[in-house]
């Protein structure tokens, strides 16, 4: 299960790198083990429960989101995971029926709107099989056979 780094850092998915960095540094301070004891001793009563985020998760989130290429890849994986979790699929298509684009190493299929479904080879290798249209909100599941070297 993929962690939601945006949720961990409490930033919107379209946050800029500067915003993410600022929030990361802020969280590091808040969730530093020394600070946590301070916060807990300063607060009293059940209403002020201090939400603990593991420092490791905060660092992991930053390490991923700070690199544009990793972030792009993470974004599409996260999106697909959420779609699967919600179970919203409007259509099914076969990978064989999609057009292959050599420049981007991606498979493309037109949507009934003027948009298109795009899935990259990297995503396929990760097991991603759900894609959202580039223009509308329709979602398709892509069927494909996993290449088997033994055959
Ligand atoms: Zn569409």
PDB file of C-alpha atoms and ligand atoms in Angstrom:
ATOM      1  CA  UNK A   1       0.000   0.000   0.000  1.00  0.00           C
ATOM      2  CA  UNK A   2       1.386   3.329  -1.105  1.00  0.00           C
ATOM      3  CA  UNK A   3       1.636   6.042   1.544  1.00  0.00           C
ATOM      4  CA  UNK A   4      -0.021   9.361   0.793  1.00  0.00           C
ATOM      5  CA  UNK A   5       2.967  11.703   1.072  1.00  0.00           C
ATOM      6  CA  UNK A   6       0.769  14.754   0.547  1.00  0.00           C
ATOM      7  CA  UNK A   7      -1.356  13.764   3.477  1.00  0.00           C
ATOM      8  CA  UNK A   8       1.731  13.151   5.604  1.00  0.00           C
ATOM      9  CA  UNK A   9       3.126  16.587   4.764  1.00  0.00           C
ATOM     10  CA  UNK A  10      -0.331  18.158   4.806  1.00  0.00           C
ATOM     11  CA  UNK A  11       0.131  19.957   1.477  1.00  0.00           C
ATOM     12  CA  UNK A  12      -2.123  20.040  -1.605  1.00  0.00           C
ATOM     13  CA  UNK A  13      -1.126  17.747  -4.480  1.00  0.00           C
ATOM     14  CA  UNK A  14      -0.327  20.733  -6.661  1.00  0.00           C
ATOM     15  CA  UNK A  15       1.884  22.390  -4.053  1.00  0.00           C
ATOM     16  CA  UNK A  16       5.090  23.896  -5.398  1.00  0.00           C
ATOM     17  CA  UNK A  17       8.486  22.541  -4.396  1.00  0.00           C
ATOM     18  CA  UNK A  18       9.051  25.652  -2.271  1.00  0.00           C
ATOM     19  CA  UNK A  19       5.781  25.098  -0.410  1.00  0.00           C
ATOM     20  CA  UNK A  20       6.556  21.447   0.170  1.00  0.00           C
ATOM     21  CA  UNK A  21      10.036  22.269   1.424  1.00  0.00           C
ATOM     22  CA  UNK A  22       8.709  24.883   3.813  1.00  0.00           C
ATOM     23  CA  UNK A  23       6.130  22.486   5.196  1.00  0.00           C
ATOM     24  CA  UNK A  24       8.710  19.707   5.445  1.00  0.00           C
ATOM     25  CA  UNK A  25      11.015  21.892   7.514  1.00  0.00           C
ATOM     26  CA  UNK A  26       8.109  23.000   9.690  1.00  0.00           C
ATOM     27  CA  UNK A  27       7.056  19.402  10.327  1.00  0.00           C
ATOM     28  CA  UNK A  28      10.620  18.382  11.106  1.00  0.00           C
ATOM     29  CA  UNK A  29      10.629  20.961  13.885  1.00  0.00           C
ATOM     30  CA  UNK A  30       7.182  20.056  15.211  1.00  0.00           C
ATOM     31  CA  UNK A  31       7.712  16.320  15.120  1.00  0.00           C
ATOM     32  CA  UNK A  32      11.261  16.244  16.326  1.00  0.00           C
ATOM     33  CA  UNK A  33      11.423  13.789  19.274  1.00  0.00           C
ATOM     34  CA  UNK A  34      12.611  16.534  21.660  1.00  0.00           C
ATOM     35  CA  UNK A  35       9.811  18.830  20.590  1.00  0.00           C
ATOM     36  CA  UNK A  36       7.219  16.135  20.968  1.00  0.00           C
ATOM     37  CA  UNK A  37       7.883  15.808  24.673  1.00  0.00           C
ATOM     38  CA  UNK A  38       7.629  19.541  25.013  1.00  0.00           C
ATOM     39  CA  UNK A  39       4.382  19.677  23.126  1.00  0.00           C
ATOM     40  CA  UNK A  40       2.899  16.866  25.131  1.00  0.00           C
ATOM     41  CA  UNK A  41       3.827  18.341  28.472  1.00  0.00           C
ATOM     42  CA  UNK A  42       2.512  21.747  27.432  1.00  0.00           C
ATOM     43  CA  UNK A  43      -0.820  20.369  26.390  1.00  0.00           C
ATOM     44  CA  UNK A  44      -3.352  18.957  28.773  1.00  0.00           C
ATOM     45  CA  UNK A  45      -6.724  17.321  28.469  1.00  0.00           C
ATOM     46  CA  UNK A  46      -8.021  14.859  25.884  1.00  0.00           C
ATOM     47  CA  UNK A  47      -9.078  17.604  23.453  1.00  0.00           C
ATOM     48  CA  UNK A  48      -5.503  18.557  22.591  1.00  0.00           C
ATOM     49  CA  UNK A  49      -4.149  15.206  21.502  1.00  0.00           C
ATOM     50  CA  UNK A  50      -0.945  15.774  19.597  1.00  0.00           C
ATOM     51  CA  UNK A  51      -0.993  13.959  16.290  1.00  0.00           C
ATOM     52  CA  UNK A  52       2.235  12.093  15.919  1.00  0.00           C
ATOM     53  CA  UNK A  53       3.758  11.657  12.470  1.00  0.00           C
ATOM     54  CA  UNK A  54       6.817   9.398  12.361  1.00  0.00           C
ATOM     55  CA  UNK A  55       9.872  11.438  11.425  1.00  0.00           C
ATOM     56  CA  UNK A  56      10.800   8.690   9.005  1.00  0.00           C
ATOM     57  CA  UNK A  57       7.557   9.158   7.052  1.00  0.00           C
ATOM     58  CA  UNK A  58       8.109  12.906   6.833  1.00  0.00           C
ATOM     59  CA  UNK A  59      11.632  12.389   5.489  1.00  0.00           C
ATOM     60  CA  UNK A  60      10.501   9.682   3.083  1.00  0.00           C
ATOM     61  CA  UNK A  61       7.772  11.958   1.730  1.00  0.00           C
ATOM     62  CA  UNK A  62      10.222  14.801   1.185  1.00  0.00           C
ATOM     63  CA  UNK A  63      12.829  12.567  -0.472  1.00  0.00           C
ATOM     64  CA  UNK A  64      10.224  11.491  -3.002  1.00  0.00           C
ATOM     65  CA  UNK A  65       8.456  14.786  -3.687  1.00  0.00           C
ATOM     66  CA  UNK A  66      11.616  16.883  -3.955  1.00  0.00           C
ATOM     67  CA  UNK A  67      12.602  15.204  -7.236  1.00  0.00           C
ATOM     68  CA  UNK A  68      10.270  16.148 -10.114  1.00  0.00           C
ATOM     69  CA  UNK A  69      10.701  12.832 -11.939  1.00  0.00           C
ATOM     70  CA  UNK A  70      10.039  10.774  -8.837  1.00  0.00           C
ATOM     71  CA  UNK A  71       7.132  13.011  -7.922  1.00  0.00           C
ATOM     72  CA  UNK A  72       5.519  12.626 -11.361  1.00  0.00           C
ATOM     73  CA  UNK A  73       5.810   8.904 -11.132  1.00  0.00           C
ATOM     74  CA  UNK A  74       4.561   8.864  -7.565  1.00  0.00           C
ATOM     75  CA  UNK A  75       1.599  11.084  -8.473  1.00  0.00           C
ATOM     76  CA  UNK A  76       0.330   8.724 -11.134  1.00  0.00           C
ATOM     77  CA  UNK A  77       0.817   5.687  -8.888  1.00  0.00           C
ATOM     78  CA  UNK A  78      -1.044   7.417  -6.077  1.00  0.00           C
ATOM     79  CA  UNK A  79      -3.864   8.437  -8.365  1.00  0.00           C
ATOM     80  CA  UNK A  80      -4.274   4.905  -9.653  1.00  0.00           C
ATOM     81  CA  UNK A  81      -4.215   3.501  -6.144  1.00  0.00           C
ATOM     82  CA  UNK A  82      -6.946   5.870  -5.012  1.00  0.00           C
ATOM     83  CA  UNK A  83      -9.065   5.047  -8.049  1.00  0.00           C
ATOM     84  CA  UNK A  84      -8.762   1.365  -7.311  1.00  0.00           C
ATOM     85  CA  UNK A  85      -9.628   1.976  -3.682  1.00  0.00           C
ATOM     86  CA  UNK A  86     -12.762   3.846  -4.724  1.00  0.00           C
ATOM     87  CA  UNK A  87     -13.669   1.186  -7.268  1.00  0.00           C
ATOM     88  CA  UNK A  88     -14.764   3.725  -9.851  1.00  0.00           C
ATOM     89  CA  UNK A  89     -14.108   2.291 -13.271  1.00  0.00           C
ATOM     90  CA  UNK A  90     -16.172   3.389 -16.253  1.00  0.00           C
ATOM     91  CA  UNK A  91     -14.729   1.154 -18.909  1.00  0.00           C
ATOM     92  CA  UNK A  92     -12.334  -1.642 -19.687  1.00  0.00           C
ATOM     93  CA  UNK A  93      -9.822  -1.638 -22.530  1.00  0.00           C
ATOM     94  CA  UNK A  94      -7.209  -4.044 -23.809  1.00  0.00           C
ATOM     95  CA  UNK A  95      -3.590  -2.943 -23.942  1.00  0.00           C
ATOM     96  CA  UNK A  96      -3.484  -4.500 -27.431  1.00  0.00           C
ATOM     97  CA  UNK A  97      -6.093  -1.993 -28.574  1.00  0.00           C
ATOM     98  CA  UNK A  98      -4.016   0.983 -27.481  1.00  0.00           C
ATOM     99  CA  UNK A  99      -1.549   2.914 -29.613  1.00  0.00           C
ATOM    100  CA  UNK A 100       2.095   2.802 -28.583  1.00  0.00           C
ATOM    101  CA  UNK A 101       4.010   6.066 -28.535  1.00  0.00           C
ATOM    102  CA  UNK A 102       7.741   5.484 -28.846  1.00  0.00           C
ATOM    103  CA  UNK A 103       8.722   8.996 -27.771  1.00  0.00           C
ATOM    104  CA  UNK A 104       7.132   8.696 -24.353  1.00  0.00           C
ATOM    105  CA  UNK A 105       7.184   4.868 -24.091  1.00  0.00           C
ATOM    106  CA  UNK A 106       3.480   5.044 -23.348  1.00  0.00           C
ATOM    107  CA  UNK A 107       0.294   3.418 -24.536  1.00  0.00           C
ATOM    108  CA  UNK A 108      -2.437   5.805 -25.581  1.00  0.00           C
ATOM    109  CA  UNK A 109      -6.126   5.324 -26.204  1.00  0.00           C
ATOM    110  CA  UNK A 110      -8.634   8.013 -27.169  1.00  0.00           C
ATOM    111  CA  UNK A 111     -11.493   8.783 -24.808  1.00  0.00           C
ATOM    112  CA  UNK A 112     -15.020   9.424 -26.044  1.00  0.00           C
ATOM    113  CA  UNK A 113     -14.392  13.063 -25.138  1.00  0.00           C
ATOM    114  CA  UNK A 114     -11.454  14.645 -26.969  1.00  0.00           C
ATOM    115  CA  UNK A 115      -9.043  13.540 -24.263  1.00  0.00           C
ATOM    116  CA  UNK A 116      -7.012  10.382 -24.033  1.00  0.00           C
ATOM    117  CA  UNK A 117      -5.923   7.668 -21.654  1.00  0.00           C
ATOM    118  CA  UNK A 118      -2.174   7.357 -21.282  1.00  0.00           C
ATOM    119  CA  UNK A 119      -0.238   4.697 -19.414  1.00  0.00           C
ATOM    120  CA  UNK A 120       3.551   4.432 -19.443  1.00  0.00           C
ATOM    121  CA  UNK A 121       5.590   1.246 -19.531  1.00  0.00           C
ATOM    122  CA  UNK A 122       6.986   2.153 -16.112  1.00  0.00           C
ATOM    123  CA  UNK A 123       3.476   2.253 -14.701  1.00  0.00           C
ATOM    124  CA  UNK A 124       2.618  -1.069 -16.291  1.00  0.00           C
ATOM    125  CA  UNK A 125       5.708  -2.603 -14.732  1.00  0.00           C
ATOM    126  CA  UNK A 126       4.592  -1.318 -11.342  1.00  0.00           C
ATOM    127  CA  UNK A 127       1.283  -3.052 -11.815  1.00  0.00           C
ATOM    128  CA  UNK A 128      -0.719   0.117 -12.434  1.00  0.00           C
ATOM    129  CA  UNK A 129      -3.785  -0.774 -14.492  1.00  0.00           C
ATOM    130  CA  UNK A 130      -6.207   2.088 -13.887  1.00  0.00           C
ATOM    131  CA  UNK A 131      -5.997   5.344 -15.812  1.00  0.00           C
ATOM    132  CA  UNK A 132      -7.981   8.525 -15.692  1.00  0.00           C
ATOM    133  CA  UNK A 133      -8.758  10.477 -18.880  1.00  0.00           C
ATOM    134  CA  UNK A 134      -6.493  13.485 -19.487  1.00  0.00           C
ATOM    135  CA  UNK A 135      -9.538  15.714 -19.991  1.00  0.00           C
ATOM    136  CA  UNK A 136     -12.704  14.329 -18.444  1.00  0.00           C
ATOM    137  CA  UNK A 137     -13.088  12.287 -15.270  1.00  0.00           C
ATOM    138  CA  UNK A 138     -13.736   8.917 -16.883  1.00  0.00           C
ATOM    139  CA  UNK A 139     -11.639   6.028 -15.661  1.00  0.00           C
ATOM    140  CA  UNK A 140     -10.635   2.884 -17.504  1.00  0.00           C
ATOM    141  CA  UNK A 141      -9.033  -0.329 -16.399  1.00  0.00           C
ATOM    142  CA  UNK A 142      -6.425  -1.622 -18.785  1.00  0.00           C
ATOM    143  CA  UNK A 143      -6.103  -5.339 -19.270  1.00  0.00           C
ATOM    144  CA  UNK A 144      -2.753  -6.774 -20.145  1.00  0.00           C
ATOM    145  CA  UNK A 145      -0.822  -9.985 -19.822  1.00  0.00           C
ATOM    146  CA  UNK A 146       2.257  -9.835 -17.666  1.00  0.00           C
ATOM    147  CA  UNK A 147       5.224 -10.896 -19.784  1.00  0.00           C
ATOM    148  CA  UNK A 148       6.528 -14.233 -18.658  1.00  0.00           C
ATOM    149  CA  UNK A 149      10.119 -15.124 -19.478  1.00  0.00           C
ATOM    150  CA  UNK A 150       9.526 -18.846 -19.065  1.00  0.00           C
ATOM    151  CA  UNK A 151       7.176 -19.028 -22.007  1.00  0.00           C
TER     152      UNK A 151
HETATM  153 ZN1  LIG B   1     -12.436  11.773 -21.509  1.00  0.00          ZN
END
